[in-house]
Structure formats: C-alpha cells, structure tokens
Short mmCIF file of C-alpha atoms in Angstrom, two decimals:
data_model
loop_
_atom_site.label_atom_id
_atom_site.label_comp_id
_atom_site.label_asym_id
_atom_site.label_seq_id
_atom_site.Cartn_x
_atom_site.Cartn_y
_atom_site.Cartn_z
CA UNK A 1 -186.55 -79.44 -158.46
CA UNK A 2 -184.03 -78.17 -155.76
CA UNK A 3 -182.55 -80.42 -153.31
CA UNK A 4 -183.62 -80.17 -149.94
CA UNK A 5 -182.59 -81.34 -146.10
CA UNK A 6 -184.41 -81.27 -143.14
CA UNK A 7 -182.23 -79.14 -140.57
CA UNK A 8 -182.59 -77.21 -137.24
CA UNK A 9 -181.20 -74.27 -135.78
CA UNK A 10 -181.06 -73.58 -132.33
CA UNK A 11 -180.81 -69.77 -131.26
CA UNK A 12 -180.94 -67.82 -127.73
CA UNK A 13 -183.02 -65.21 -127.08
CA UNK A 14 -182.24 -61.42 -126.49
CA UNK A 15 -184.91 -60.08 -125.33
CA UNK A 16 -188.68 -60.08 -125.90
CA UNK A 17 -190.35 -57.31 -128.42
CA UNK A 18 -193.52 -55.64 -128.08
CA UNK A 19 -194.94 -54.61 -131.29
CA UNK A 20 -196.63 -51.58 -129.41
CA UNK A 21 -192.95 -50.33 -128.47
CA UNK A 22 -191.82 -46.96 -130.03
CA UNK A 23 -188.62 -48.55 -131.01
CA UNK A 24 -187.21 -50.60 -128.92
CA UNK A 25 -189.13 -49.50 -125.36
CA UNK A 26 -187.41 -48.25 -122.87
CA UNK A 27 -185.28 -49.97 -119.85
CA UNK A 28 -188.02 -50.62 -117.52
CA UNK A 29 -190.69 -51.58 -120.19
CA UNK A 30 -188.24 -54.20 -121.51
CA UNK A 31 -187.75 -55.11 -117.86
CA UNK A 32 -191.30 -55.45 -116.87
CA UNK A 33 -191.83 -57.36 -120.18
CA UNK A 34 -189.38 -59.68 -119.45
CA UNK A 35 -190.38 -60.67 -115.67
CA UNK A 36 -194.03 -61.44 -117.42
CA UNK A 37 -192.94 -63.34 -120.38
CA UNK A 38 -190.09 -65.35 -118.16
CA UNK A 39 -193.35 -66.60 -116.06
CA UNK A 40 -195.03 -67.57 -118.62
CA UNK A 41 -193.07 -69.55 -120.54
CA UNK A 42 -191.57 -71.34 -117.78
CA UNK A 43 -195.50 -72.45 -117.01
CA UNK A 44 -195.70 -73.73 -120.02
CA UNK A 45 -192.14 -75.27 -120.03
CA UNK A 46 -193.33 -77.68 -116.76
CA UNK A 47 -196.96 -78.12 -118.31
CA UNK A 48 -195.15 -79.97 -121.63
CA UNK A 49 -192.16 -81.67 -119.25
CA UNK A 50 -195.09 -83.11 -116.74
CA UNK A 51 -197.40 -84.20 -119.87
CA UNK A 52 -194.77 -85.87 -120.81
CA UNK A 53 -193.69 -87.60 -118.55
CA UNK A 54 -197.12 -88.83 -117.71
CA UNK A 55 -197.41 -90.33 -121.44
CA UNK A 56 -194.19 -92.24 -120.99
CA UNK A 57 -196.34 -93.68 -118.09
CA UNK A 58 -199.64 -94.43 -120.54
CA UNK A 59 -196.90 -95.88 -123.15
CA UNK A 60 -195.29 -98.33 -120.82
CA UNK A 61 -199.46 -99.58 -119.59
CA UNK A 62 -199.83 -99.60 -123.68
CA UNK A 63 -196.20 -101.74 -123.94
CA UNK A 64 -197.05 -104.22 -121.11
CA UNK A 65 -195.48 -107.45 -123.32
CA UNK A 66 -192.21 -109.21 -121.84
CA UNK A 67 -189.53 -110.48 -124.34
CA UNK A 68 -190.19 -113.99 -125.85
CA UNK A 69 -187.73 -116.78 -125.45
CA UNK A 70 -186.57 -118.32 -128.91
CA UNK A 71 -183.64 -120.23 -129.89
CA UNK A 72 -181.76 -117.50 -130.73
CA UNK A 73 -182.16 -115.70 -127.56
CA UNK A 74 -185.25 -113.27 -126.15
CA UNK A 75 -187.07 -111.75 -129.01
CA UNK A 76 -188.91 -108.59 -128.40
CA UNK A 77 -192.70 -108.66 -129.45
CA UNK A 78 -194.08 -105.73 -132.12
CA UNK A 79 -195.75 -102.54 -130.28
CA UNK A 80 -198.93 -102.56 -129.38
CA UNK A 81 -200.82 -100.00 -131.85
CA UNK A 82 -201.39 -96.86 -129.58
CA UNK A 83 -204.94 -96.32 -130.39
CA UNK A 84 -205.81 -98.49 -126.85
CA UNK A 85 -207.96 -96.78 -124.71
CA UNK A 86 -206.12 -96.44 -120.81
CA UNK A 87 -209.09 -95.46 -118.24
CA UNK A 88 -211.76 -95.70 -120.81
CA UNK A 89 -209.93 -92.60 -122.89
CA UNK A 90 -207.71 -92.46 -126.41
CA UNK A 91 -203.70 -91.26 -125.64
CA UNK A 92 -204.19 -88.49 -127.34
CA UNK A 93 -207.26 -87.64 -125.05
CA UNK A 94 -204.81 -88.63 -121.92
CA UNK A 95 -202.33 -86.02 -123.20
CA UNK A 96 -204.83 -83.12 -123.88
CA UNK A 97 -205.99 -83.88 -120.23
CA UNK A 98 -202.01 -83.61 -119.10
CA UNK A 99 -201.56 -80.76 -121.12
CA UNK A 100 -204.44 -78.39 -120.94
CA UNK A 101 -203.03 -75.42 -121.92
CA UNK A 102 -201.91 -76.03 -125.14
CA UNK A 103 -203.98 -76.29 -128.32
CA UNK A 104 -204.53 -79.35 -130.26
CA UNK A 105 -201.19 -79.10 -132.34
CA UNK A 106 -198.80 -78.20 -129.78
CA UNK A 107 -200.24 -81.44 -127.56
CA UNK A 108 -200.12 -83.62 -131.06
CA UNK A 109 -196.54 -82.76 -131.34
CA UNK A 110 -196.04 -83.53 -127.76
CA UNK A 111 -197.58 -86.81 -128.36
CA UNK A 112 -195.63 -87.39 -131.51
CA UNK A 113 -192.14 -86.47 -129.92
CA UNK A 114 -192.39 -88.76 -126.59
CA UNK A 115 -193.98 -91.66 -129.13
CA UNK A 116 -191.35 -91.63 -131.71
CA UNK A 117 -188.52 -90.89 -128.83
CA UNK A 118 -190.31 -94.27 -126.87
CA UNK A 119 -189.81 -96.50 -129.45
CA UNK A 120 -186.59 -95.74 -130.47
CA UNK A 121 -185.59 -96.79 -126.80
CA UNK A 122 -188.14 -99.57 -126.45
CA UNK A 123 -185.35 -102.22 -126.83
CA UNK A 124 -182.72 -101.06 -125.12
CA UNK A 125 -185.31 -100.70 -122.35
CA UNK A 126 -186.74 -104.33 -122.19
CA UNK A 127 -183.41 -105.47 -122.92
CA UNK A 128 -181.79 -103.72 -119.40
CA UNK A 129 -179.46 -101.64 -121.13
CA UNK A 130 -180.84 -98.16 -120.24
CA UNK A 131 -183.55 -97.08 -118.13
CA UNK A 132 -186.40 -95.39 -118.89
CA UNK A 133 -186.37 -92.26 -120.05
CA UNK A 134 -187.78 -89.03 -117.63
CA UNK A 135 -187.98 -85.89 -118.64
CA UNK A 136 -186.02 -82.80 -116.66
CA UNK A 137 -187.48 -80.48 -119.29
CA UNK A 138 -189.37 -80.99 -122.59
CA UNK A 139 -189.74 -78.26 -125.37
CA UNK A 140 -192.89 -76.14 -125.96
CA UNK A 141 -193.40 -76.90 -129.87
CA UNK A 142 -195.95 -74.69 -132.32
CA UNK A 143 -196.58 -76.10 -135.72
CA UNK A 144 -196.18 -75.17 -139.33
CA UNK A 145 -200.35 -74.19 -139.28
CA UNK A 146 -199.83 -71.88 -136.72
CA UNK A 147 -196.61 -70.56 -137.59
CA UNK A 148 -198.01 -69.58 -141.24
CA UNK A 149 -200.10 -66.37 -139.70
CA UNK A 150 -196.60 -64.96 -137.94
CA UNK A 151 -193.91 -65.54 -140.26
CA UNK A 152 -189.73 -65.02 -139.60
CA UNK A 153 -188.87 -61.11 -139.76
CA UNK A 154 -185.82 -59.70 -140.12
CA UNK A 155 -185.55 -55.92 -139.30
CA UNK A 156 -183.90 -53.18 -140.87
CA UNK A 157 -183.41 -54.87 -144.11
CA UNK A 158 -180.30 -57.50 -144.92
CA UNK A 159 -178.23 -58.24 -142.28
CA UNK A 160 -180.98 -56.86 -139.20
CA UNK A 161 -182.18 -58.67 -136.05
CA UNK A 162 -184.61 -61.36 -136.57
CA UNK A 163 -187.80 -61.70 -134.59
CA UNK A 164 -189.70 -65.08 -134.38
CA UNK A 165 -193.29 -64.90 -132.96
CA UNK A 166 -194.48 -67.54 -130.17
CA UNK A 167 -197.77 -68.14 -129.22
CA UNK A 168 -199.09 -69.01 -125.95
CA UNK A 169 -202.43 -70.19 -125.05
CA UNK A 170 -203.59 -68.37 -121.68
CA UNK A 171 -207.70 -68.87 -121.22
CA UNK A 172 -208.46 -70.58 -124.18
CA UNK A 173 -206.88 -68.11 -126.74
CA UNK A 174 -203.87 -67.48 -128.08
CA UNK A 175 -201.27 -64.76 -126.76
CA UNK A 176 -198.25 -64.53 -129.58
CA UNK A 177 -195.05 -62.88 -128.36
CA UNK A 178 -192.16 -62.10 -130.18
CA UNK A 179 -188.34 -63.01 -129.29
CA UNK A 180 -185.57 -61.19 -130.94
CA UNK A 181 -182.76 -63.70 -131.31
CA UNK A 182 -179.04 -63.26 -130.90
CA UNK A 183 -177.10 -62.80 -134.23
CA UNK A 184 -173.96 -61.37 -133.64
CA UNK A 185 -170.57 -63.14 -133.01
CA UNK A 186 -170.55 -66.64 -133.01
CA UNK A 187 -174.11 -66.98 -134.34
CA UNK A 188 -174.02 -65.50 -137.26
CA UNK A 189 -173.96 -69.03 -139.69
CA UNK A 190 -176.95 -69.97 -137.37
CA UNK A 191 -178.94 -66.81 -137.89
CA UNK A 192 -178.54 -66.47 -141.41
CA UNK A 193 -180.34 -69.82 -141.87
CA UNK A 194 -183.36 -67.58 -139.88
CA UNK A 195 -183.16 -64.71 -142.18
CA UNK A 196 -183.37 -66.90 -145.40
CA UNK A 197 -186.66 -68.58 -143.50
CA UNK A 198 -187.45 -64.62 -143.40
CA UNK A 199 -187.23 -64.48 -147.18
CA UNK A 200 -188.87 -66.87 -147.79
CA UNK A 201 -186.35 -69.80 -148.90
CA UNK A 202 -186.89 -72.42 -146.92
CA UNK A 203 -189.65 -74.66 -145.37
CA UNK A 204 -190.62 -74.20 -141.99
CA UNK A 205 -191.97 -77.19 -140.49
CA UNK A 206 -192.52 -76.43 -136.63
CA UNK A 207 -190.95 -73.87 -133.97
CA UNK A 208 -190.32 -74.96 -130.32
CA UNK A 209 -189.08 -72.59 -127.02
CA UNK A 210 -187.08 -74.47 -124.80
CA UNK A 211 -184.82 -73.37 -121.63
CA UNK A 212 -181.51 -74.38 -120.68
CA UNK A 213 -178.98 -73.15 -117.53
CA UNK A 214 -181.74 -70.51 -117.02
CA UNK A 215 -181.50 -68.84 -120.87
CA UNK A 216 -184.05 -69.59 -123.31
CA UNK A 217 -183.56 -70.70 -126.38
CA UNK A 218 -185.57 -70.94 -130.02
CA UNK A 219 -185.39 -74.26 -131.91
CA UNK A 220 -186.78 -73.68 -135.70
CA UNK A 221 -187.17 -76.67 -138.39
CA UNK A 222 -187.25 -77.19 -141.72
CA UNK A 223 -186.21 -78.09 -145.12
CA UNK A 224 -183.11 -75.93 -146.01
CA UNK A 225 -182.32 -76.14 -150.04
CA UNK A 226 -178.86 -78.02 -150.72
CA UNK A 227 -176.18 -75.81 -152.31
CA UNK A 228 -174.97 -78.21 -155.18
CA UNK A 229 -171.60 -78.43 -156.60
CA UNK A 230 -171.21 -77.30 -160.27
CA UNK A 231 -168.13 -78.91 -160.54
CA UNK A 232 -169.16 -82.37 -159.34
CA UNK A 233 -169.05 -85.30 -161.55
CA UNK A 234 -171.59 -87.29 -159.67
CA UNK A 235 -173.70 -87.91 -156.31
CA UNK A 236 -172.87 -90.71 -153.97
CA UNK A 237 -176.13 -91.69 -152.98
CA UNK A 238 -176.34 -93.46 -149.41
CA UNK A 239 -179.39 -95.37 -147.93
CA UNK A 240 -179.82 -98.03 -145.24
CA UNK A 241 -180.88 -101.40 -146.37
CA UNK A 242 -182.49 -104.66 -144.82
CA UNK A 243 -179.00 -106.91 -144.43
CA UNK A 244 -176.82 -103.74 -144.12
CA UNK A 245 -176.36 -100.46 -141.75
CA UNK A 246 -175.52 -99.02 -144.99
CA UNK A 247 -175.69 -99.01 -148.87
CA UNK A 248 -173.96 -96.48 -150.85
CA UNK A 249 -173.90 -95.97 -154.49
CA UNK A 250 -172.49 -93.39 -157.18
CA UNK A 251 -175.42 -92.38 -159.71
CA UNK A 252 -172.58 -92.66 -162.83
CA UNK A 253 -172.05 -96.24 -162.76
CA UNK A 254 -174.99 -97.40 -160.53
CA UNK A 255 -172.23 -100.16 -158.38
CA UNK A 256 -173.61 -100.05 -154.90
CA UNK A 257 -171.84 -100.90 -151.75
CA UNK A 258 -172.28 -102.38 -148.89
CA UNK A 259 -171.24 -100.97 -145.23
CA UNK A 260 -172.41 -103.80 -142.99
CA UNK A 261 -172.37 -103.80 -139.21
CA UNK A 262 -169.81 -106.86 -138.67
CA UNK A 263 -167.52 -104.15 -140.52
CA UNK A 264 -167.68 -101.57 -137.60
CA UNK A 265 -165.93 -103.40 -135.29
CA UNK A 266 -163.23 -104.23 -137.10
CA UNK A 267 -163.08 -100.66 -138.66
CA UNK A 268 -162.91 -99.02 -134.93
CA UNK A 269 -160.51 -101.73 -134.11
CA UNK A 270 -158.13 -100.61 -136.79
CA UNK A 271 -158.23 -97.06 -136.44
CA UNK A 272 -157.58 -97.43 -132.47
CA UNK A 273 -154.34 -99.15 -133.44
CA UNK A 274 -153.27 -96.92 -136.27
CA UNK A 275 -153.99 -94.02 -133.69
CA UNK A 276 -152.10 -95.76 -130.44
CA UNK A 277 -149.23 -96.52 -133.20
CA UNK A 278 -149.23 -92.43 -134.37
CA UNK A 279 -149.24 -91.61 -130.57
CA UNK A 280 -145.91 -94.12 -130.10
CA UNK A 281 -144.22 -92.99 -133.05
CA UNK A 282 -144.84 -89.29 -132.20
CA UNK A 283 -143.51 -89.28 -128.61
CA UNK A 284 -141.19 -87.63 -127.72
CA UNK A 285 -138.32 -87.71 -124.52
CA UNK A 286 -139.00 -85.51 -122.01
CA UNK A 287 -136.16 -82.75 -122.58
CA UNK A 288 -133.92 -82.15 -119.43
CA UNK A 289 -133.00 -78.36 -118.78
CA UNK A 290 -129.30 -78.10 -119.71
CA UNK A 291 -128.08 -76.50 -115.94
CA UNK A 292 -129.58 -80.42 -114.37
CA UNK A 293 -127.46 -81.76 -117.11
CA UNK A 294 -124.04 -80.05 -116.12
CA UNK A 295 -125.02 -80.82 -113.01
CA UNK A 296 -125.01 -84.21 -113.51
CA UNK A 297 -122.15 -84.94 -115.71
CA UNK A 298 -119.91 -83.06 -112.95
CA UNK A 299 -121.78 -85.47 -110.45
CA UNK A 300 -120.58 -88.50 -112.68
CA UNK A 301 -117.03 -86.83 -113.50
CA UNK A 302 -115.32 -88.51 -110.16
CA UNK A 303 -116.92 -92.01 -110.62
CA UNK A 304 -116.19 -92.06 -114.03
CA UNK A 305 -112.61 -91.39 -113.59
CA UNK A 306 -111.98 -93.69 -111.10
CA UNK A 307 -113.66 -96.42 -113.53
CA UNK A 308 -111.39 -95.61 -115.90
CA UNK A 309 -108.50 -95.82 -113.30
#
C-alpha cells in the first residue's frame, strides 16, 4: 500500500474556458466571458462569507456556557452537541436557509469548515485571548461527489494547461465552468501536483474558488502519494500523545520519545541566546573610508606632538 498525505495546492486563475470555443475564443468572447463569470462568482463568494458568518452567530447561541471556577483556575465546560435546534430549526437547516444557493454539499462543507474552525478557537475565545472570529471572505467549496463527473484535464498532452471545472448553482441547477490555471514560472511545482490529479494519481477530496486582492484563485485537496526513500534505513514515526505535544519513535528499535511542552520554552530560550551570541560574535566595526582617516591623523598630528613635547 503506498503512502499517502493529505495536501493542498492553491493556484490563480487565467482565464475562464468555454468548451463551445473554437480554440481558445477570440478577445472579446474571452472578455464578455469573463465580466459574466467575475459576477457570478463574486455572488457566490458573499453568499458563503455572509452564511458564515451568521453560523458563527448560531454557534455562539449553541456555546452559551461560561468557564467554571475550580481550584486550579477557570475550567472550560465540553461543547454543547450541535444537533440543538435555534428558532425551532437544525444548524444545518439554519445554514441552507443562509446559504440558498448552494446545494446540499457545498452548504455541509460550509457548515463543517466554520464548526471545526469554531472549536479550535473556542478557548482562546472564552479565555479573552482573541476575539471572535468574522469572516472578510470565506471560500466557495464543491465536494469529491460532485467533482467525480468533471475531472482535472490537462491539455495538449504532458506538460499542457490544466483546466479544473466549477460548478455553480443558478435556479436550482447546476452551471459548471471551467478555469484554466496558471502554470508557468513560479508555479510550475504547484501545477504539476494538478496534472498528476489529471492522471489520475492522487485523491481528490474537495475543490474550493476563493478571491484575494481582486484575483481568483483555485484551492484543490487531496491525498498526494509519498515519494519514499530507497536508501532509508528506517521511518521516524511522530504522533501526539495524552501527557506530551509530541511522541516520536524510529520503527527499527521501537524507543519512543517524548517532546513535551515544558521543553518548548526552554528550547526557544536557548536558541534566542545561541542566535543573539552568533549576531555578537559576527559583528563587525563599522569601516571608516581611508580619506576621513588621513584626515584625522593630520588633525591629531599637532596635539600629538606637543604631548610628546
């Protein structure tokens, strides 16, 4: 069985594709294309960032317990389980109702993402030491399901742009629109992680389009096999534990480790000072340029002379 990791790659778009196109369309088909996709995905960009937002709200009614005083200071109660009804309707109900144009998997993602982001913040919120999160954009996600019927291409053979297909739900049925994604340059590691989804090699799990500084952007993941090392002589496996942040182990001789979190103070404490004693040993005087030197040894020259009498 191959080894696998969950991974995501972030690309941004080039331009939008119409599979009717002979080619690649001309300037003012691509133009008109793009004016007509840009509006729609930016409605359904601020349908998932207000849905959202509005479930943060239903999670905090959900999460209405206050921390309770023991003898070793405030203790924060469990979450409540988030099948509670809030105005006589389920969450998930609440976040079809704040997201109505997406299906049922896109919203169940939605639900899953601000969930799972919620409680990871829970006690850093109760506690005062962040506030609560709100949402100045939120990704449009597709699942695996949907995703199966429109898989990765990559045109003109090995090495071709790739085209990932989006759908969008406009009056009850879905509109799929494909997004040629940048591959030259820079981005080449990035999209030859797309082309092997293309092939076949890896996992998709879900898709999502997201915007940023006005360019949009495709966010795929999955489960990417891990190249192994022939010339390894083992596998440190690393896991967290109970008691510890971190155990760590080598499969040869099975000894496991322990990384606990009183150690990462002291860790960070010694690397600051091995670093601040580098940065003293490695200074250097500032170098004077050598005319200001003459100039001030023949400055010096009378009042040394007259010192030595």
């Amino acid at each position: 069985m191959t080894d696998t990791c969950l991974r995501s790659i972030t690309l941004p778009v080039l331009c939008p594709v119409d599979p009717a196109w002979a080619g690649d369309g001309t300037q003012e088909e691509r133009r008109a294309l793009w004016a007509e996709r840009r509006v729609l995905v930016r409605r359904v960009l601020e349908e998932c960032r207000h849905g959202a937002n509005r479930l943060i709200r239903c999670l905090m009614r959900i999460d209405c317990a206050s921390p309770v005083p023991t003898d070793r200071g405030a203790k924060l109660p469990p979450m409540p389980p988030l099948n509670l009804t809030i105005g006589g309707k389920s969450l998930y109900l609440n976040a079809r109702e704040f997201t109505p144009s997406l299906n049922t998997g896109s919203t169940s993602q939605v639900l899953q993402d601000v969930s799972s982001a919620y409680m990871r913040e829970r006690a850093d919120v109760f506690f005062g030491r962040r506030s609560v999160r709100c949402y100045n954009s939120f990704p449009y996600p597709v699942r695996r399901q949907e995703l199966a019927s429109h898989p990765v291409v990559e045109r003109g053979g090995h090495g071709g742009p790739v085209e990932v297909s989006i759908p969008f739900h406009v009056g009850g049925k879905p509109v799929w629109t494909t997004w040629r994604l940048k591959s030259g340059g820079r981005y080449g590691r990035a999209a030859a992680g797309v082309r092997a989804i293309a092939r076949g090699e890896v996992d998709l799990r879900c898709a999502y389009m997201l915007e940023r500084d006005g360019e949009f952007f495709v966010k795929l993941v999955g489960r990417w096999p891990v190249r192994t090392n022939p010339d390894a002589k083992g596998r440190l496996l690393v896991s967290t534990a109970p008691d510890a942040l971190l155990r760590y182990a080598t499969d040869r001789s099975g000894q496991e480790g322990w990384c606990r979190y009183d150690q990462i103070p002291r860790l960070m404490a010694q690397r600051r000072k091995l670093a601040q004693r580098l940065a003293d040993d490695l200074k250097k005087e500032r170098r004077v340029p050598a005319r200001q030197r003459h100039r001030m040894t023949a400055s010096n020259e009378p009042r040394l002379s007259r010192l030595n009498g």
